[in-house]
Short mmCIF file of C-alpha atoms and ligand atoms in Angstrom, two decimals:
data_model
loop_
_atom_site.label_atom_id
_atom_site.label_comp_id
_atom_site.label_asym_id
_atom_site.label_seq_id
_atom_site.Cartn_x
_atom_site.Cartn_y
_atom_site.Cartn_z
CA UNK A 1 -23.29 3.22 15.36
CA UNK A 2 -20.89 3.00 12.48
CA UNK A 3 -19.47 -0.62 11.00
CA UNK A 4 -16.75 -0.55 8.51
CA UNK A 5 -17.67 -3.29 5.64
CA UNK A 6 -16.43 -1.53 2.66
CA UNK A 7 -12.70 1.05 2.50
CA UNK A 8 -15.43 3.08 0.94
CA UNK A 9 -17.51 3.68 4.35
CA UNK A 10 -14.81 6.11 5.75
CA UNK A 11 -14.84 9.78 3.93
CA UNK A 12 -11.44 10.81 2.45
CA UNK A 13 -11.17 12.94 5.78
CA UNK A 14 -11.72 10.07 8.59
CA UNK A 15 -9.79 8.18 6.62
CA UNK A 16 -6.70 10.68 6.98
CA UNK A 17 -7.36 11.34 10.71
CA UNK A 18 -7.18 7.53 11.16
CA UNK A 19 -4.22 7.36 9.86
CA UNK A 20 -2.96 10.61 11.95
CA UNK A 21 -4.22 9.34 14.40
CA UNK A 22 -2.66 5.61 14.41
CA UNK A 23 0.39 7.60 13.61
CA UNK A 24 0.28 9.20 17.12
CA UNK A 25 -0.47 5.97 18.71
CA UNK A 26 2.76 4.60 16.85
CA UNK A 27 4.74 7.36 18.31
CA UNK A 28 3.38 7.03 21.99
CA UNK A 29 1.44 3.90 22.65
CA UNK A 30 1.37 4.37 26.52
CA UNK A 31 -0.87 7.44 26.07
CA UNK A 32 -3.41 4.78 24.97
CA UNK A 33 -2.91 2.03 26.40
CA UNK A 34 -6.30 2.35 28.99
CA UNK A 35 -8.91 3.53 26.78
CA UNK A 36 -9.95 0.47 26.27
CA UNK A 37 -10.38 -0.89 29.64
CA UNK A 38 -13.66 -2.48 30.32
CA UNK A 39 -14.15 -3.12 26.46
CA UNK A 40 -14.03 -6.49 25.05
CA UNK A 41 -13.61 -7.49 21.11
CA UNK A 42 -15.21 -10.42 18.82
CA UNK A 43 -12.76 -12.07 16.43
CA UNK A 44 -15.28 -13.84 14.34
CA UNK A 45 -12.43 -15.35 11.44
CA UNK A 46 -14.99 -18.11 9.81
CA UNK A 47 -11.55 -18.21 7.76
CA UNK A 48 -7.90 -18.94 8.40
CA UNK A 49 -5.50 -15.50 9.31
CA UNK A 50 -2.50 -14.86 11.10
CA UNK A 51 -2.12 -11.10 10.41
CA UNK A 52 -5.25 -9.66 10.43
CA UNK A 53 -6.71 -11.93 13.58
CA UNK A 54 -3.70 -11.50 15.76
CA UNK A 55 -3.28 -8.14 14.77
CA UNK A 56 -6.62 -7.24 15.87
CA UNK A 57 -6.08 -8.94 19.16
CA UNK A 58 -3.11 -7.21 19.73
CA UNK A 59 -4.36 -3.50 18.98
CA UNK A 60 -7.40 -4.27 21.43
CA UNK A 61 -4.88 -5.88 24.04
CA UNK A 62 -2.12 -2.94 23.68
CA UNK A 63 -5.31 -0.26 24.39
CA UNK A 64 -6.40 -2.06 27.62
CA UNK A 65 -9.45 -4.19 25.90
CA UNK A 66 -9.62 -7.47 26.15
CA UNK A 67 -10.94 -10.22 23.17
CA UNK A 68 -12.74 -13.48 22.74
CA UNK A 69 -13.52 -15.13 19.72
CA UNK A 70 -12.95 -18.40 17.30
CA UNK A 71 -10.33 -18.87 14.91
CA UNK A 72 -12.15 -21.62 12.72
CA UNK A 73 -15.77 -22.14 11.27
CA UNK A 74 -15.66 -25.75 12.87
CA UNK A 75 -15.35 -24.39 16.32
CA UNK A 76 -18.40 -22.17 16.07
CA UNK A 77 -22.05 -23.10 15.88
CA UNK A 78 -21.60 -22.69 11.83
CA UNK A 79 -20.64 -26.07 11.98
CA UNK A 80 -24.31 -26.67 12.85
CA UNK A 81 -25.66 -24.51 10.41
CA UNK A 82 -26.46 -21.00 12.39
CA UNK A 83 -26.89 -18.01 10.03
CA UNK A 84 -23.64 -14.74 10.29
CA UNK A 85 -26.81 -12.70 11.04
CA UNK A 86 -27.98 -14.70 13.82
CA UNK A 87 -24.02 -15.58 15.24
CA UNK A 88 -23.43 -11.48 14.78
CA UNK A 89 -26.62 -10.55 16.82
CA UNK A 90 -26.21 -13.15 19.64
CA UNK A 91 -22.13 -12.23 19.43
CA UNK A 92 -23.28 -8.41 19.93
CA UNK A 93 -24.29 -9.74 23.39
CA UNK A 94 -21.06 -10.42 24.33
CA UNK A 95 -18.99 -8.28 22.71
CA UNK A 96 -18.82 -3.99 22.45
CA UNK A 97 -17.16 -4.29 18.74
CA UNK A 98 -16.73 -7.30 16.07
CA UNK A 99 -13.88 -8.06 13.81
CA UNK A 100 -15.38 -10.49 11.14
CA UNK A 101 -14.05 -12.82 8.32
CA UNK A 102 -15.90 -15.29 6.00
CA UNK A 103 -15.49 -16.74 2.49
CA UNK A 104 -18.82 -15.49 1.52
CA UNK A 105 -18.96 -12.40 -0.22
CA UNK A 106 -21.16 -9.78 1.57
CA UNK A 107 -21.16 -11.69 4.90
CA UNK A 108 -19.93 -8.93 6.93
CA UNK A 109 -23.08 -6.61 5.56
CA UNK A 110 -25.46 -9.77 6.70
CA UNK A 111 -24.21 -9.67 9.91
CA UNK A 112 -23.81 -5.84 10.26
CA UNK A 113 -27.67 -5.25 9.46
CA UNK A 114 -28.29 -7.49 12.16
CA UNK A 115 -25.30 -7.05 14.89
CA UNK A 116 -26.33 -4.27 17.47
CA UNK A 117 -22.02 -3.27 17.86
CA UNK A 118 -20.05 -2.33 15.18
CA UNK A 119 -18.67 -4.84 13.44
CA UNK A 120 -15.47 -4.86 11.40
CA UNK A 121 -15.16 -6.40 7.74
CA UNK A 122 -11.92 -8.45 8.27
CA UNK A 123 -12.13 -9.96 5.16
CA UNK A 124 -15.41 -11.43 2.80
CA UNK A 125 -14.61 -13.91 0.26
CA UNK A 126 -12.85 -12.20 -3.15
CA UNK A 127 -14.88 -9.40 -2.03
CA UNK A 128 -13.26 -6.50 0.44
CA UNK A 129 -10.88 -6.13 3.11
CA UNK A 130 -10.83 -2.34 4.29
CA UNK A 131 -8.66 -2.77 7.40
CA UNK A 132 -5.78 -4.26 5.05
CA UNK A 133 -6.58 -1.24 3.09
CA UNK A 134 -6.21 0.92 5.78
CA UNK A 135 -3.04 -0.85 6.40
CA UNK A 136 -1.92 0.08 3.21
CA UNK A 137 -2.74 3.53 3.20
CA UNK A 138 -0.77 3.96 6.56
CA UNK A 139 2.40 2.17 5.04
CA UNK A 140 1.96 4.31 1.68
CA UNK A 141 1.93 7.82 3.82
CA UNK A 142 4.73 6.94 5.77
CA UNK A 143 7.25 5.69 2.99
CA UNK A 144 5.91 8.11 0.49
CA UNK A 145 5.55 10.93 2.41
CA UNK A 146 1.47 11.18 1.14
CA UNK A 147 -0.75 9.40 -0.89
CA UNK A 148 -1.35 11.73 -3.98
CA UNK A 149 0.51 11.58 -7.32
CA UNK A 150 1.25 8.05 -6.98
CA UNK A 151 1.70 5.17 -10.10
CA UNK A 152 0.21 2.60 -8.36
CA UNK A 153 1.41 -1.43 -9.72
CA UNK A 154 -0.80 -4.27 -8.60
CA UNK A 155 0.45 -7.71 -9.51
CA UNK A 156 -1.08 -10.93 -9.81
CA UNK A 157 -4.54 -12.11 -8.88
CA UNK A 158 -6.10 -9.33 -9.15
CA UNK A 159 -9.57 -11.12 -9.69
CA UNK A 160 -10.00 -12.89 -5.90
CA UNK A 161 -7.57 -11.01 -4.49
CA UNK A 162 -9.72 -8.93 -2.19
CA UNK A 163 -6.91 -6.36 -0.85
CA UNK A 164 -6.67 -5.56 -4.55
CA UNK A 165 -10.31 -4.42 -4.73
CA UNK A 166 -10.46 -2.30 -1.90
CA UNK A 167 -7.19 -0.61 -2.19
CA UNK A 168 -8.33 0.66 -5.81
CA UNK A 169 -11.25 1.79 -4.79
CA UNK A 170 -9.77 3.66 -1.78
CA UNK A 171 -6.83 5.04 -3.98
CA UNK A 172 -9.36 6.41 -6.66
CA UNK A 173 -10.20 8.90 -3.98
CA UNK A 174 -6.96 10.89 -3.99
CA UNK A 175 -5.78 12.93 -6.66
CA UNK A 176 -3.10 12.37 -9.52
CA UNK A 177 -3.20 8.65 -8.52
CA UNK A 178 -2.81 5.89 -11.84
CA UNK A 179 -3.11 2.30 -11.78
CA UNK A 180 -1.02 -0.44 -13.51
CA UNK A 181 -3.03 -3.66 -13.70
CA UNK A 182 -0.49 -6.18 -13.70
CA UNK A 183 -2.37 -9.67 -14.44
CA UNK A 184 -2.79 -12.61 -16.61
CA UNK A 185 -6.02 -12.64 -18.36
CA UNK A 186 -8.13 -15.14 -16.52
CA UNK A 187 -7.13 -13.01 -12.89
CA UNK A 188 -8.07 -9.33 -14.43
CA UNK A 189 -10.14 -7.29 -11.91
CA UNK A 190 -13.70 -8.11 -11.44
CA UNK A 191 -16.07 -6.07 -14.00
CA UNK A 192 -17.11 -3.76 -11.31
CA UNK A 193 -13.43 -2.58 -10.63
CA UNK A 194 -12.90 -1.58 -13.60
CA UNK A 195 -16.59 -0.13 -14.34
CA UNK A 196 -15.72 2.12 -11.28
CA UNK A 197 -12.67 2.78 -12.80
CA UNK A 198 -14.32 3.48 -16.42
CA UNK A 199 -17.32 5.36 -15.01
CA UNK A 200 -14.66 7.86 -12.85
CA UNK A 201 -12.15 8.44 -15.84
CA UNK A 202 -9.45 7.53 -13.43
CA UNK A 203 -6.30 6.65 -15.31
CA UNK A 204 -5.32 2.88 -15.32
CA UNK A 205 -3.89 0.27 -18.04
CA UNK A 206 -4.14 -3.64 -17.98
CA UNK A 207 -0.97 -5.26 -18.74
CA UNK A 208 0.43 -8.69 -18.57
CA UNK A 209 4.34 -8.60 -17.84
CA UNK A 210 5.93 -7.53 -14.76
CA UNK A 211 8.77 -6.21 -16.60
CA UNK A 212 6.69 -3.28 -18.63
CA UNK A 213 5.76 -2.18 -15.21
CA UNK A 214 8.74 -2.05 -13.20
CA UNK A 215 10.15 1.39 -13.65
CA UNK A 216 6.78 3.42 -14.22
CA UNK A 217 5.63 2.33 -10.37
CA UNK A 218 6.26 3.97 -7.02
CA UNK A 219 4.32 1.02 -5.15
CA UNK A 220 4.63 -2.50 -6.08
CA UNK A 221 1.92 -4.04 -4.67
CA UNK A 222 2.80 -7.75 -5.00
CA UNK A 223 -0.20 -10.71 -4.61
CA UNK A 224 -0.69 -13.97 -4.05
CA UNK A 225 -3.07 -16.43 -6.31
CA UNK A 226 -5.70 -17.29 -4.18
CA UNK A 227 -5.83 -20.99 -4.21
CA UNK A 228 -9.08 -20.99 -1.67
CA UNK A 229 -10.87 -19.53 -4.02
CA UNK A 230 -10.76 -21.26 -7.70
CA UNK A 231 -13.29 -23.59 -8.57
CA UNK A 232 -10.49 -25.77 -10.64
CA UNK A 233 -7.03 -27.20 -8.62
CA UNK A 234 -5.84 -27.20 -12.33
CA UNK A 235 -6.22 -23.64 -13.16
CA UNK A 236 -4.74 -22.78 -9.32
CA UNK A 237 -1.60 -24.49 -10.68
CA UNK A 238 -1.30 -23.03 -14.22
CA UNK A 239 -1.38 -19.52 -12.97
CA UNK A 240 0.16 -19.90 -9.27
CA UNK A 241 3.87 -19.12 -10.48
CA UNK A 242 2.66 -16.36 -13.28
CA UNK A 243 5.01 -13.67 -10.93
CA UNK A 244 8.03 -13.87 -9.05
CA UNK A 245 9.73 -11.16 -7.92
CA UNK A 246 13.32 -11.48 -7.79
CA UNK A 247 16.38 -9.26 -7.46
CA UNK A 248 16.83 -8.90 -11.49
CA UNK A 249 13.13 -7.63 -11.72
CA UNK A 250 14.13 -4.89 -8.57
CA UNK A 251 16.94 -3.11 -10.12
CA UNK A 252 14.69 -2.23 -13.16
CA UNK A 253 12.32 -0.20 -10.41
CA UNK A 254 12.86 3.07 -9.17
CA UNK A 255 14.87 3.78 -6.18
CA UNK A 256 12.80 5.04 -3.98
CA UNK A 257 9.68 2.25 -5.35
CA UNK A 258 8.52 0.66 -2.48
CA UNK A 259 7.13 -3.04 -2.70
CA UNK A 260 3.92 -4.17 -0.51
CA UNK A 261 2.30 -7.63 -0.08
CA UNK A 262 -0.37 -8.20 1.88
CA UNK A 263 0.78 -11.30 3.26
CA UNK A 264 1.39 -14.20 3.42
CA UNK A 265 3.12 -15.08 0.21
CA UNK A 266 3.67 -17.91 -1.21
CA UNK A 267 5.93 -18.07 -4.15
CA UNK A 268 5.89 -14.68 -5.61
CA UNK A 269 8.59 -12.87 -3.82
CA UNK A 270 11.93 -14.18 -3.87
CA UNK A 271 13.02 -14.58 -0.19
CA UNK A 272 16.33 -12.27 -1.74
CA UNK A 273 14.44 -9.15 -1.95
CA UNK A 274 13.52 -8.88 1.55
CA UNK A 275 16.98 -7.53 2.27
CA UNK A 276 16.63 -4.62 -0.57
CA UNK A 277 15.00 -1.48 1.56
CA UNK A 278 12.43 -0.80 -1.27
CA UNK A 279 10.96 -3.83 0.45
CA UNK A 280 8.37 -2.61 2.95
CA UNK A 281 5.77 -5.47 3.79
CA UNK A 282 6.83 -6.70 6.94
CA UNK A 283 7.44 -2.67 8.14
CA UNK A 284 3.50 -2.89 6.45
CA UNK A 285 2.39 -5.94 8.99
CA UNK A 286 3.25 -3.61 12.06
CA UNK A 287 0.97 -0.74 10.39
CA UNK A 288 -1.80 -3.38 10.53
CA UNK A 289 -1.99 -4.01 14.48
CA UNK A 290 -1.63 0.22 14.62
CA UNK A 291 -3.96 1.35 12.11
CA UNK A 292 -6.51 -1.21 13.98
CA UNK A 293 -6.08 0.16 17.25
CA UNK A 294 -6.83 3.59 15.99
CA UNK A 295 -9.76 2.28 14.18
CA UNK A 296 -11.17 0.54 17.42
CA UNK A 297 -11.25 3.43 18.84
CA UNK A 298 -13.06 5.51 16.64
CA UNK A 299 -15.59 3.23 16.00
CA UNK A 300 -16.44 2.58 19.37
CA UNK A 301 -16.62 6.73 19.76
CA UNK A 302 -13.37 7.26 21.58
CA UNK A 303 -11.59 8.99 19.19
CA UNK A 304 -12.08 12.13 18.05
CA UNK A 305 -15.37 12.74 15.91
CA UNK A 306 -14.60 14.37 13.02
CA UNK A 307 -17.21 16.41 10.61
CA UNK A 308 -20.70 14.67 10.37
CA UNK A 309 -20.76 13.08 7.02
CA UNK A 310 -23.70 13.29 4.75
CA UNK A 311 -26.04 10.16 5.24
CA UNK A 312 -24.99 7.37 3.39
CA UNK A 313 -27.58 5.80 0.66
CA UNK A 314 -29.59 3.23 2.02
CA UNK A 315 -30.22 0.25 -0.46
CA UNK A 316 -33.56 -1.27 -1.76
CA UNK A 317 -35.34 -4.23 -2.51
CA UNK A 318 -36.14 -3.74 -6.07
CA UNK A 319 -39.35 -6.55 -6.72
CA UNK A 320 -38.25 -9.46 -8.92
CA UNK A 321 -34.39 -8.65 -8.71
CA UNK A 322 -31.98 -11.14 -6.85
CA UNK A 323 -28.23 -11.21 -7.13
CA UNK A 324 -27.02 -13.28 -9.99
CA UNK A 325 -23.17 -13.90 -8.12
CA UNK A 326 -23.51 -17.53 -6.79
CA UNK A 327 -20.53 -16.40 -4.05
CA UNK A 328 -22.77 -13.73 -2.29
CA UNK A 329 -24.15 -14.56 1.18
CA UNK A 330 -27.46 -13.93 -0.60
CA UNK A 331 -26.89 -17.48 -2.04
CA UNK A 332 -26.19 -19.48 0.97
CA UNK A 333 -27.98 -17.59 3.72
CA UNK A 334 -32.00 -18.03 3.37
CA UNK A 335 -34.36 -15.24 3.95
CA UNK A 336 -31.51 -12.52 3.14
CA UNK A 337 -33.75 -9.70 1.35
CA UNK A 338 -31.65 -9.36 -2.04
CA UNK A 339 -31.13 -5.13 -1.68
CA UNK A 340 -28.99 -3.06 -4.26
CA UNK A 341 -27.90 0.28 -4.93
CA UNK A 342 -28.46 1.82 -8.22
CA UNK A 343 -25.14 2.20 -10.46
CA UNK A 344 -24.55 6.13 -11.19
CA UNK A 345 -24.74 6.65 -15.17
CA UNK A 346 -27.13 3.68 -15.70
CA UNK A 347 -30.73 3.71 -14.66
CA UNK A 348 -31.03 0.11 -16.39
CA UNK A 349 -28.16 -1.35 -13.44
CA UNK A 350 -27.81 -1.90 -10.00
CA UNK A 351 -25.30 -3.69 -7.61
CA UNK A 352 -25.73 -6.03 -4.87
CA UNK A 353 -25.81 -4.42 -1.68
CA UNK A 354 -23.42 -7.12 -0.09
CA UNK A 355 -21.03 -8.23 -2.72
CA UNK A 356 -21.56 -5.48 -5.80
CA UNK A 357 -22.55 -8.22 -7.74
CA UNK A 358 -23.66 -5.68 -11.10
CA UNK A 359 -27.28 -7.10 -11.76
CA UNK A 360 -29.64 -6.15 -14.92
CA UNK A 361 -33.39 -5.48 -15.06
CA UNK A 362 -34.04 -2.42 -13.10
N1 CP B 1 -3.15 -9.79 5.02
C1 CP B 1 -3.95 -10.70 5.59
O1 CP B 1 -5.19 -10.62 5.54
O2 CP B 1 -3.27 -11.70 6.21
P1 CP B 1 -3.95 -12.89 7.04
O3 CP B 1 -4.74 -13.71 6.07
O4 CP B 1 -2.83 -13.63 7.68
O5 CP B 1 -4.87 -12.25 8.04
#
């Protein structure tokens, strides 16, 4: 049984045959549209979402399948204090796959260790979001023809914004790719982002105007701030309007730049610039409800297997060590044995198996 909690648990080549493969779906979606008959999907979203939740709905609906789920912590048993491990594992009853999203970081490992289905990171805190990555990735290949030799721009909150994370560490897996860190100070990407990025020698700068950007990039990826998740309203509104993209900004970029957002936005593209074609996020919405269906069906073994991969490193308990992030599920969820991975280079480090939380003392 495979889950998919981190861009990171697909190889470089399952990755690429999902995205063949949701391409072929794209083309021909009646070919597919009974493979999932008899199969029913979870949407667990312990968090608000229009794209990702109805999206998933959709790509089980459109391949036969049918879904239950909640939409809101308050209308599950959360509200009365059950554990994501012991919702996942009663859920796995029900269900043949899960889509999951909470605002802890490392939930969707918690309840993956206990679920007995796959379940689907949909989003976990500031943490990861691989099926917006894979998203990505699909938009990328078909507007760029690939997704090698690519300046990559990322803009905005780049510290909670979890599409950010996983797309980097996706993107650091193809060659002649370079990043453009495009942040104030106080939303720079998380230490272990740009450790990863240190440790791997893979080109990227940090800078703090949109403008020095514009015509080095061939995607704009364009964020939101992430209002849910600062601990000060005051700091939310200092920093919510430090981007806008507007049509003065655009004709410094390249013509054939593309801009993504994850959606939704807020402020931070000018309603204007939807009508220039560089702009490809809603084209990048559509990819979402595709790329899922292809990934439903490979992780509940109906599409093609590809190679066996190499076993993936299972994590310890290492005695005395707990996660120092007060956002990790580790922190809310009692009884949660604290397990981490050691960090490659650095026999003094490890990271928190559910949030990479870098922690000391090994
Ligand atoms: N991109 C994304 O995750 O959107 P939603 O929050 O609407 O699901």
């Amino acid at each position: 049984m495979r889950h998919l909690i981190s861009p990171m648990d697909l190889s470089v080549q399952e990755t690429e045959e999902l995205l063949l493969l949701a391409e072929r779906i794209m083309d021909a979606p009646k070919d597919f549209s009974h493979l999932c008959d008899g199969k029913k999907l979870a949407t667990l979203f312990f968090e608000p979402s229009t794209r990702t939740r109805l999206s998933f709905e959709a790509a089980m609906l459109e391949l036969g399948g049918q879904v239950l789920g909640f939409s809101s912590a308050d209308s599950s048993s959360a509200a009365k204090g059950e554990t994501v491990s012991d919702t996942a594992r009663v859920v796995s009853c029900y269900a043949d796959i899960i889509a999951m999203r909470h605002p802890i970081e490392g939930a969707a490992a918690a309840a993956a260790a206990k679920a007995t289905v796959p379940v689907i990171n949909a989003g976990d805190g500031g943490h990861h979001h691989p099926t917006q990555t894979l998203t990505d990735l699909l938009t990328i290949h078909r507007w760029k023809g690939g997704l090698r030799n690519l300046t990559v721009g990322l803009c905005g909150d780049l510290k909670y914004g979890r599409t950010v994370h996983s797309l980097i560490k996706a993107m650091c897996r193809y060659e002649g790719v370079r990043f453009l860190l495009v942040s104030p100070p106080e939303l720079r990407v998380p230490d272990y982002i740009r450790e990863d990025l240190t440790a791997g020698s893979f080109p990227f700068q940090e800078v703090e105007r949109l403008e020095d950007a514009m015509d080095q990039v061939d995607i704009l990826y364009m964020t939101r701030v992430q209002r849910e998740r600062f601990a000060s309203e005051a700091d939310y509104l200092r920093l919510k309007d430090s981007y806008i993209l507007d049509t003065a900004k655009m004709k410094l970029a390249k013509e054939d730049m593309i801009v993504l957002h994850p959606l939704p936005r807020v402020n931070e593209i000018a309603p204007q610039v939807d009508n220039d074609p560089r702009a490809r996020y809603f084209e990048q919405a559509l990819c979402g409800k595709y790329v899922r269906m292809a990934l439903i069906l490979k992780l509940l073994g109906l599409a093609r297997p590809s190679l066996p991969e190499a076993a993936a490193p299972q994590p310890q308990i290492i005695p005395s060590l707990s996660c120092g992030n007060p956002k990790c599920i580790t922190a809310v969820q009692p009884g949660l044995p604290h397990l981490f991975h050691p960090v490659e280079g650095n026999a003094h480090l490890c990271r928190c198996a559910y949030c990479d939380h870098t922690c000391g003392g090994k």
